[in-house]
């Protein structure tokens, strides 16, 4: 029995290698990086997320978590604290989809929230970023459910452009904590800005999130 299993395994492996030379797997498409080199040796790069179209739904409903925004975000509320996790497509400034982004936001007792971002670009690597928010970005109670702040008129009462990042790095920037692959030897800061493009009569909105990073060698 063991001999038959080993023979089948080796034969399958050999067949896979042989077929891969005839029908090679497609390469992952990599778009040119939109990087601006700075005079001090650093570099700037911007990333873009459009809502609601770039929000990614998560199948199923994990236990103890509440689904928000058509299952594109999941919320945990307990003891006066609220934490929400969202998943998005990530674009470059030319609007090519280059990866995915996840944001986890939490606060306690209605204070301004804090957010952590993970940007994953398959052809380049990943970055972990953290910031103090300029407002409370956790969902608000709406009847029996929850509503995202961006879908309320009060959130946009001061204008259609909102800088979300408020520290903890100098100048009110967020911190880029670490990275992998291309970003492993880099450190720096970033800002997150929301821009409102359209607000419908039911309060739902369309807009974009701009993540502007400044990186330098460690």
Backbone as CSV, one residue per row, in Angstrom:
resi,resn,N_x,N_y,N_z,CA_x,CA_y,CA_z,C_x,C_y,C_z
1,UNK,0.837,-1.205,0.000,0.000,0.000,0.000,0.866,1.248,0.000
2,UNK,1.895,1.262,0.894,2.795,2.408,0.978,3.555,2.584,-0.327
3,UNK,3.969,1.444,-0.940,4.711,1.527,-2.201,3.842,2.133,-3.297
4,UNK,2.567,1.757,-3.341,1.654,2.310,-4.349,1.438,3.802,-4.123
5,UNK,1.348,4.196,-2.856,1.167,5.617,-2.543,2.376,6.429,-2.995
6,UNK,3.587,5.942,-2.665,4.801,6.664,-3.045,4.943,6.741,-4.554
7,UNK,4.598,5.650,-5.241,4.686,5.664,-6.705,3.727,6.691,-7.294
8,UNK,2.504,6.735,-6.767,1.521,7.692,-7.274,1.962,9.122,-7.015
9,UNK,2.556,9.348,-5.824,3.008,10.702,-5.475,4.120,11.165,-6.408
10,UNK,5.128,10.305,-6.611,6.257,10.651,-7.467,5.791,10.822,-8.919
11,UNK,4.892,9.962,-9.361,4.394,10.058,-10.728,3.615,11.350,-10.926
12,UNK,2.794,11.717,-9.935,2.038,12.964,-10.026,2.945,14.176,-10.043
13,UNK,4.013,14.149,-9.210,4.961,15.250,-9.167,5.676,15.395,-10.509
14,UNK,6.122,14.264,-11.055,6.814,14.303,-12.347,5.889,14.810,-13.446
15,UNK,4.627,14.382,-13.418,3.666,14.835,-14.417,3.424,16.337,-14.303
16,UNK,3.365,16.860,-13.053,3.151,18.299,-12.848,4.316,19.102,-13.386
17,UNK,5.544,18.636,-13.123,6.730,19.332,-13.620,6.758,19.321,-15.136
18,UNK,6.412,18.158,-15.725,6.410,18.060,-17.177,5.381,18.973,-17.821
19,UNK,4.181,19.002,-17.253,3.137,19.852,-17.808,3.434,21.328,-17.631
20,UNK,4.147,21.677,-16.535,4.442,23.094,-16.305,5.381,23.655,-17.362
21,UNK,6.196,22.793,-17.966,7.080,23.268,-19.032,6.318,23.490,-20.333
22,UNK,5.185,22.792,-20.479,4.377,22.940,-21.686,3.325,24.024,-21.496
23,UNK,2.716,24.041,-20.297,1.687,25.027,-19.967,2.135,25.813,-18.726
24,UNK,3.073,26.746,-18.868,3.601,27.471,-17.707,2.526,28.314,-17.029
25,UNK,2.667,28.474,-15.704,1.733,29.308,-14.956,1.922,30.772,-15.352
26,UNK,0.849,31.543,-15.391,0.984,32.963,-15.761,1.739,33.742,-14.697
27,UNK,2.542,34.700,-15.131,3.253,35.562,-14.192,2.292,36.586,-13.614
28,UNK,2.537,36.962,-12.344,1.733,38.011,-11.726,2.088,39.347,-12.376
29,UNK,1.056,40.050,-12.874,1.306,41.313,-13.557,1.745,42.370,-12.557
30,UNK,2.847,43.044,-12.837,3.338,44.113,-11.975,3.297,45.430,-12.743
31,UNK,2.568,46.383,-12.177,2.508,47.704,-12.776,3.710,48.520,-12.306
32,UNK,4.206,49.440,-13.133,5.326,50.288,-12.706,4.967,51.054,-11.427
33,UNK,5.885,51.066,-10.465,5.641,51.751,-9.200,5.692,53.260,-9.402
34,UNK,4.718,53.972,-8.814,4.649,55.435,-8.941,5.393,56.061,-7.768
35,UNK,6.705,56.069,-7.844,7.561,56.540,-6.749,8.224,57.848,-7.140
36,UNK,8.192,58.815,-6.228,8.882,60.090,-6.416,10.092,60.126,-5.484
37,UNK,11.278,60.280,-6.057,12.509,60.315,-5.267,12.713,61.712,-4.692
38,UNK,13.025,61.783,-3.388,13.216,63.058,-2.709,14.681,63.448,-2.667
39,UNK,14.957,64.729,-2.473,16.334,65.225,-2.453,17.147,64.670,-1.291
40,UNK,16.471,64.333,-0.176,17.191,63.837,0.991,17.451,62.335,0.948
41,UNK,17.143,61.721,-0.171,17.376,60.289,-0.306,16.158,59.439,-0.031
42,UNK,15.093,60.040,0.480,13.865,59.300,0.713,13.027,59.201,-0.555
43,UNK,11.836,58.665,-0.414,10.946,58.537,-1.559,9.502,58.644,-1.094
44,UNK,8.647,59.133,-1.975,7.228,59.255,-1.687,6.437,58.370,-2.642
45,UNK,5.368,57.784,-2.116,4.484,56.966,-2.943,3.077,57.064,-2.370
46,UNK,2.097,57.225,-3.257,0.712,57.332,-2.829,-0.088,56.113,-3.273
47,UNK,-1.025,55.731,-2.414,-1.938,54.633,-2.710,-3.366,55.156,-2.585
48,UNK,-4.275,54.477,-3.282,-5.650,54.970,-3.399,-6.633,53.840,-3.141
49,UNK,-7.698,54.168,-2.424,-8.824,53.252,-2.206,-10.101,54.021,-2.513
50,UNK,-10.982,53.436,-3.310,-12.279,54.058,-3.595,-13.369,53.327,-2.805
51,UNK,-14.236,54.111,-2.165,-15.370,53.450,-1.508,-16.659,53.905,-2.196
52,UNK,-17.696,53.081,-2.268,-17.749,51.741,-1.667,-17.205,50.624,-2.564
53,UNK,-16.844,50.909,-3.822,-16.538,49.841,-4.766,-15.300,49.024,-4.404
54,UNK,-14.372,49.587,-3.644,-13.175,48.834,-3.285,-13.300,48.099,-1.955
55,UNK,-14.448,48.211,-1.310,-14.665,47.448,-0.083,-14.853,45.976,-0.456
56,UNK,-14.206,45.062,0.266,-14.267,43.640,-0.036,-15.123,42.936,1.012
57,UNK,-16.112,42.183,0.552,-16.973,41.430,1.453,-16.260,40.166,1.916
58,UNK,-16.465,39.821,3.175,-15.884,38.615,3.753,-16.991,37.574,3.860
59,UNK,-16.836,36.391,3.256,-17.909,35.391,3.317,-18.112,34.879,4.733
60,UNK,-19.365,34.616,5.071,-19.674,34.114,6.402,-19.712,35.228,7.419
61,UNK,-19.977,34.859,8.660,-20.044,35.823,9.757,-19.352,35.219,10.969
62,UNK,-18.086,35.604,11.224,-17.362,35.028,12.354,-18.129,35.201,13.660
63,UNK,-18.054,34.204,14.529,-18.760,34.261,15.797,-18.334,35.447,16.641
64,UNK,-19.276,36.009,17.405,-19.085,37.133,18.317,-18.888,38.464,17.603
65,UNK,-18.822,38.475,16.275,-18.608,39.712,15.533,-19.900,40.136,14.831
66,UNK,-20.081,41.442,14.670,-21.248,41.997,14.010,-20.872,42.462,12.608
67,UNK,-21.645,42.062,11.616,-21.392,42.462,10.236,-21.860,43.896,10.005
68,UNK,-21.028,44.687,9.324,-21.327,46.086,9.026,-21.060,46.322,7.538
69,UNK,-21.844,47.233,6.931,-21.613,47.660,5.547,-21.580,46.477,4.585
70,UNK,-22.681,45.707,4.586,-22.835,44.577,3.658,-21.704,43.566,3.784
71,UNK,-21.325,43.261,5.008,-20.294,42.251,5.314,-18.912,42.622,4.790
72,UNK,-18.645,43.932,4.612,-17.298,44.373,4.240,-16.511,44.830,5.462
73,UNK,-17.143,44.777,6.637,-16.474,45.138,7.877,-17.092,44.324,9.002
74,UNK,-16.268,44.037,10.025,-16.755,43.266,11.169,-16.368,43.990,12.443
75,UNK,-17.326,44.043,13.372,-17.203,44.881,14.558,-17.336,44.035,15.813
76,UNK,-16.537,44.394,16.828,-16.632,43.795,18.154,-16.825,44.919,19.157
77,UNK,-17.904,44.882,19.903,-18.214,45.907,20.897,-18.365,45.243,22.253
78,UNK,-17.559,45.693,23.221,-17.614,45.100,24.557,-17.006,46.055,25.569
79,UNK,-17.684,46.236,26.698,-17.144,47.019,27.794,-16.796,48.445,27.452
80,UNK,-17.563,49.085,26.575,-17.280,50.465,26.203,-16.245,50.614,25.116
81,UNK,-15.665,49.522,24.653,-14.672,49.570,23.574,-15.276,49.024,22.282
82,UNK,-14.891,49.616,21.166,-15.349,49.168,19.853,-14.127,48.966,18.961
83,UNK,-14.079,47.833,18.287,-13.015,47.549,17.316,-13.653,47.072,16.019
84,UNK,-13.198,47.606,14.905,-13.733,47.215,13.606,-12.579,46.928,12.645
85,UNK,-12.755,45.908,11.813,-11.763,45.551,10.793,-12.423,45.605,9.419
86,UNK,-11.742,46.262,8.466,-12.250,46.432,7.105,-11.206,45.959,6.106
87,UNK,-11.676,45.493,4.953,-10.790,44.984,3.912,-11.107,45.700,2.602
88,UNK,-10.046,46.134,1.878,-10.215,46.924,0.660,-9.298,46.426,-0.457
89,UNK,-9.678,46.726,-1.703,-8.710,46.673,-2.797,-7.778,47.876,-2.662
90,UNK,-6.523,47.692,-3.020,-5.543,48.774,-2.971,-5.113,49.129,-4.385
91,UNK,-5.125,50.440,-4.692,-4.769,50.913,-6.029,-3.545,51.823,-5.977
92,UNK,-2.862,51.947,-7.129,-1.831,52.969,-7.254,-2.487,54.259,-7.747
93,UNK,-1.712,55.314,-7.957,-2.300,56.604,-8.333,-2.903,56.581,-9.735
94,UNK,-2.520,55.585,-10.546,-3.122,55.428,-11.874,-4.393,54.583,-11.812
95,UNK,-4.801,54.202,-10.600,-6.021,53.448,-10.326,-5.935,51.986,-10.732
96,UNK,-4.714,51.462,-10.940,-4.543,50.030,-11.140,-4.657,49.326,-9.787
97,UNK,-5.393,48.215,-9.735,-5.468,47.427,-8.504,-4.159,46.649,-8.354
98,UNK,-3.438,46.916,-7.266,-2.122,46.311,-7.085,-2.042,45.412,-5.862
99,UNK,-3.083,45.381,-5.034,-3.030,44.557,-3.838,-4.271,44.737,-2.992
100,UNK,-4.155,44.412,-1.713,-5.255,44.581,-0.769,-4.759,45.337,0.454
101,UNK,-5.698,45.960,1.159,-5.375,46.710,2.369,-6.388,46.352,3.449
102,UNK,-5.915,46.223,4.674,-6.785,45.956,5.815,-6.566,47.042,6.856
103,UNK,-7.672,47.574,7.393,-7.574,48.577,8.447,-8.332,48.079,9.678
104,UNK,-7.672,48.144,10.826,-8.301,47.827,12.101,-8.340,49.099,12.936
105,UNK,-9.540,49.475,13.373,-9.745,50.724,14.096,-10.446,50.432,15.412
106,UNK,-9.991,51.086,16.476,-10.620,50.876,17.775,-10.581,52.120,18.631
107,UNK,-11.531,52.214,19.575,-11.531,53.314,20.531,-12.254,52.882,21.795
108,UNK,-12.201,53.750,22.788,-12.883,53.486,24.048,-13.672,54.718,24.457
109,UNK,-14.950,54.513,24.782,-15.821,55.544,25.358,-15.909,56.805,24.512
110,UNK,-16.020,56.657,23.178,-16.298,57.794,22.326,-15.134,58.709,22.027
111,UNK,-13.927,58.397,22.470,-12.767,59.229,22.179,-12.319,59.010,20.734
112,UNK,-11.381,59.840,20.267,-10.818,59.634,18.936,-10.209,58.241,18.855
113,UNK,-10.353,57.619,17.708,-9.898,56.241,17.551,-8.431,56.175,17.149
114,UNK,-7.897,54.966,17.118,-6.568,54.674,16.581,-6.725,53.603,15.513
115,UNK,-5.911,53.689,14.456,-6.039,52.767,13.329,-4.694,52.158,12.978
116,UNK,-4.741,50.907,12.569,-3.577,50.199,12.031,-3.904,49.733,10.624
117,UNK,-2.983,49.971,9.707,-3.128,49.543,8.315,-2.125,48.443,7.998
118,UNK,-2.545,47.472,7.202,-1.638,46.512,6.575,-1.861,46.595,5.072
119,UNK,-0.820,46.960,4.328,-0.874,47.012,2.866,-0.123,45.806,2.329
120,UNK,-0.773,45.027,1.483,-0.159,43.829,0.913,-0.156,43.946,-0.600
121,UNK,1.045,44.038,-1.170,1.221,44.137,-2.623,1.982,42.885,-3.062
122,UNK,1.305,41.906,-3.666,1.927,40.600,-3.911,3.268,40.657,-4.625
123,UNK,3.457,41.566,-5.573,4.700,41.604,-6.337,5.818,42.355,-5.616
124,UNK,5.506,42.992,-4.454,6.498,43.856,-3.814,6.705,43.579,-2.332
125,UNK,5.673,43.217,-1.603,5.802,42.988,-0.173,4.648,43.613,0.592
126,UNK,4.854,43.837,1.882,3.781,44.370,2.720,4.335,45.418,3.676
127,UNK,3.421,46.286,4.185,3.783,47.314,5.164,2.757,47.330,6.282
128,UNK,3.237,47.500,7.510,2.386,47.688,8.674,2.515,49.131,9.129
129,UNK,1.374,49.840,9.232,1.371,51.263,9.544,0.387,51.529,10.679
130,UNK,0.673,52.548,11.498,-0.172,52.831,12.654,-0.329,54.338,12.832
131,UNK,-1.520,54.767,13.311,-1.775,56.192,13.475,-2.782,56.459,14.588
132,UNK,-2.749,57.680,15.073,-3.815,58.211,15.910,-4.750,58.985,14.998
133,UNK,-6.053,58.759,15.106,-7.016,59.381,14.207,-7.434,60.762,14.710
134,UNK,-7.856,61.608,13.781,-8.302,62.959,14.138,-9.763,62.977,14.575
135,UNK,-10.455,61.852,14.447,-11.858,61.745,14.850,-12.127,60.297,15.236
136,UNK,-13.319,60.052,15.718,-13.720,58.693,16.036,-14.250,58.022,14.775
137,UNK,-13.527,57.035,14.251,-13.894,56.381,12.996,-14.650,55.082,13.204
138,UNK,-14.926,54.711,14.451,-15.673,53.483,14.683,-17.148,53.706,14.350
139,UNK,-17.873,52.644,13.981,-19.277,52.793,13.576,-20.161,53.377,14.674
140,UNK,-21.268,53.987,14.247,-22.220,54.605,15.145,-23.500,53.775,15.170
141,UNK,-24.147,53.762,16.301,-25.421,53.064,16.422,-26.473,53.710,15.525
142,UNK,-27.217,52.857,14.799,-28.299,53.337,13.942,-29.451,52.355,14.058
143,UNK,-30.358,52.621,14.978,-31.446,51.687,15.223,-30.921,50.388,15.795
144,UNK,-31.228,49.287,15.111,-30.761,47.974,15.556,-29.403,47.607,14.967
145,UNK,-28.846,48.497,14.137,-27.581,48.185,13.495,-26.534,49.245,13.736
146,UNK,-25.580,49.317,12.792,-24.457,50.252,12.901,-24.290,50.980,11.576
147,UNK,-23.763,52.199,11.651,-23.522,53.003,10.457,-22.087,53.516,10.477
148,UNK,-21.422,53.460,9.305,-20.072,53.990,9.208,-20.101,55.516,9.266
149,UNK,-19.138,56.156,9.949,-19.134,57.626,10.053,-19.181,58.336,8.708
150,UNK,-18.526,57.783,7.689,-18.494,58.431,6.376,-19.872,58.510,5.732
151,UNK,-20.835,57.728,6.228,-22.188,57.753,5.683,-23.135,58.610,6.522
152,UNK,-22.579,59.553,7.279,-23.396,60.492,8.042,-23.095,61.910,7.562
153,UNK,-24.117,62.747,7.523,-23.930,64.128,7.078,-23.074,64.914,8.059
154,UNK,-23.171,64.597,9.341,-22.412,65.336,10.350,-20.906,65.193,10.140
155,UNK,-20.470,64.040,9.659,-19.042,63.816,9.468,-18.452,64.773,8.444
156,UNK,-19.256,65.131,7.422,-18.767,65.972,6.335,-19.215,67.424,6.474
157,UNK,-19.660,67.813,7.653,-20.162,69.175,7.845,-19.072,70.230,7.671
158,UNK,-17.804,69.865,7.883,-16.707,70.830,7.783,-16.112,70.911,6.380
159,UNK,-16.555,70.062,5.466,-16.004,70.096,4.116,-15.921,68.713,3.510
160,UNK,-15.423,68.637,2.267,-15.388,67.376,1.535,-14.011,66.700,1.561
161,UNK,-13.087,67.273,2.265,-11.750,66.672,2.393,-11.391,66.618,3.878
162,UNK,-10.989,65.462,4.355,-10.801,65.245,5.786,-9.472,64.518,6.000
163,UNK,-8.543,65.172,6.659,-7.289,64.484,7.011,-7.533,63.669,8.272
164,UNK,-7.364,62.376,8.158,-7.666,61.460,9.251,-6.485,61.307,10.204
165,UNK,-5.280,61.290,9.677,-4.093,61.050,10.501,-3.791,62.245,11.401
166,UNK,-3.525,61.972,12.681,-3.226,63.042,13.644,-2.041,62.681,14.540
167,UNK,-1.152,61.848,14.089,0.001,61.441,14.875,0.130,59.926,14.856
168,UNK,1.079,59.403,15.628,1.901,60.042,16.665,3.242,60.587,16.165
169,UNK,3.569,60.451,14.880,4.842,60.950,14.364,4.791,62.473,14.255
170,UNK,5.932,63.140,14.196,5.964,64.603,14.077,5.143,65.097,12.886
171,UNK,4.542,66.281,13.043,3.732,66.854,11.984,2.382,66.200,11.824
172,UNK,1.960,65.426,12.815,0.668,64.753,12.729,0.640,63.599,11.752
173,UNK,1.789,62.987,11.485,1.871,61.847,10.567,1.732,60.535,11.343
174,UNK,1.342,59.490,10.628,1.362,58.152,11.190,2.727,57.516,10.998
175,UNK,2.957,56.399,11.663,4.250,55.711,11.587,4.157,54.457,10.732
176,UNK,5.145,54.267,9.877,5.317,53.005,9.169,6.233,52.148,10.039
177,UNK,5.674,51.086,10.605,6.381,50.334,11.644,7.375,49.333,11.083
178,UNK,6.960,48.617,10.056,7.865,47.611,9.465,7.309,47.157,8.127
179,UNK,8.149,46.403,7.388,7.730,45.917,6.086,8.406,44.607,5.753
180,UNK,8.017,44.024,4.641,8.632,42.793,4.153,9.092,43.006,2.719
181,UNK,9.966,42.134,2.256,10.494,42.144,0.893,11.018,43.537,0.519
182,UNK,10.443,44.179,-0.482,10.942,45.484,-0.930,10.939,46.529,0.193
183,UNK,10.008,46.412,1.132,9.858,47.413,2.185,10.567,47.043,3.480
184,UNK,11.301,45.922,3.495,11.900,45.423,4.738,12.972,46.357,5.289
185,UNK,13.725,47.042,4.447,14.820,47.903,4.890,14.423,49.380,4.924
186,UNK,13.107,49.633,4.905,12.627,51.011,4.860,11.818,51.349,6.110
187,UNK,11.811,52.615,6.460,10.974,53.117,7.543,10.446,54.477,7.119
188,UNK,9.526,55.056,7.900,9.034,56.369,7.504,7.699,56.705,8.118
189,UNK,6.946,57.559,7.425,5.674,58.060,7.934,4.665,58.137,6.792
190,UNK,3.415,58.470,7.148,2.363,58.535,6.133,1.213,59.390,6.648
191,UNK,0.321,59.759,5.729,-0.931,60.409,6.095,-2.080,59.715,5.373
192,UNK,-3.224,59.703,6.024,-4.458,59.168,5.444,-5.449,60.313,5.297
193,UNK,-5.970,60.508,4.100,-6.920,61.590,3.822,-8.146,61.019,3.125
194,UNK,-9.331,61.446,3.571,-10.577,61.037,2.930,-11.103,62.188,2.085
195,UNK,-11.589,61.867,0.885,-12.204,62.857,0.008,-13.601,62.391,-0.372
196,UNK,-14.604,63.237,-0.115,-15.987,62.930,-0.463,-16.245,63.327,-1.904
197,UNK,-16.731,62.379,-2.727,-17.041,62.654,-4.124,-18.534,62.810,-4.362
198,UNK,-19.347,62.093,-3.593,-20.788,62.154,-3.807,-21.504,61.669,-2.551
199,UNK,-22.629,62.315,-2.243,-23.454,61.889,-1.113,-24.902,61.786,-1.581
200,UNK,-25.468,60.578,-1.468,-26.817,60.326,-1.948,-27.850,60.772,-0.924
201,UNK,-29.106,60.802,-1.350,-30.188,61.275,-0.485,-30.388,60.389,0.737
202,UNK,-30.017,59.091,0.630,-30.179,58.196,1.771,-28.999,58.265,2.737
203,UNK,-28.037,59.153,2.469,-26.903,59.330,3.359,-25.667,58.543,2.971
204,UNK,-25.801,57.528,2.099,-24.635,56.772,1.664,-23.723,57.662,0.820
205,UNK,-22.453,57.350,0.810,-21.466,58.217,0.175,-20.573,57.449,-0.790
206,UNK,-19.929,58.211,-1.657,-18.866,57.713,-2.518,-17.665,58.623,-2.325
207,UNK,-16.490,58.034,-2.284,-15.304,58.848,-2.081,-14.042,58.031,-2.252
208,UNK,-12.943,58.598,-1.774,-11.679,57.883,-1.880,-10.804,58.165,-0.675
209,UNK,-9.954,57.195,-0.386,-8.964,57.298,0.687,-7.596,57.397,0.037
210,UNK,-6.825,58.417,0.405,-5.463,58.600,-0.093,-4.480,58.272,1.026
211,UNK,-3.589,57.357,0.765,-2.517,57.015,1.701,-1.207,57.485,1.083
212,UNK,-0.632,58.556,1.653,0.598,59.142,1.127,1.756,58.764,2.025
213,UNK,2.684,57.958,1.531,3.797,57.460,2.333,5.095,58.185,1.977
214,UNK,5.941,58.376,2.984,7.300,58.885,2.805,8.244,57.870,3.439
215,UNK,9.115,57.274,2.638,9.976,56.189,3.085,11.440,56.559,2.925
216,UNK,12.256,55.992,3.786,13.707,56.157,3.694,14.378,54.896,4.235
217,UNK,15.639,54.733,3.932,16.385,53.574,4.410,16.607,53.661,5.906
218,UNK,16.592,52.501,6.566,16.813,52.462,8.013,18.262,52.768,8.327
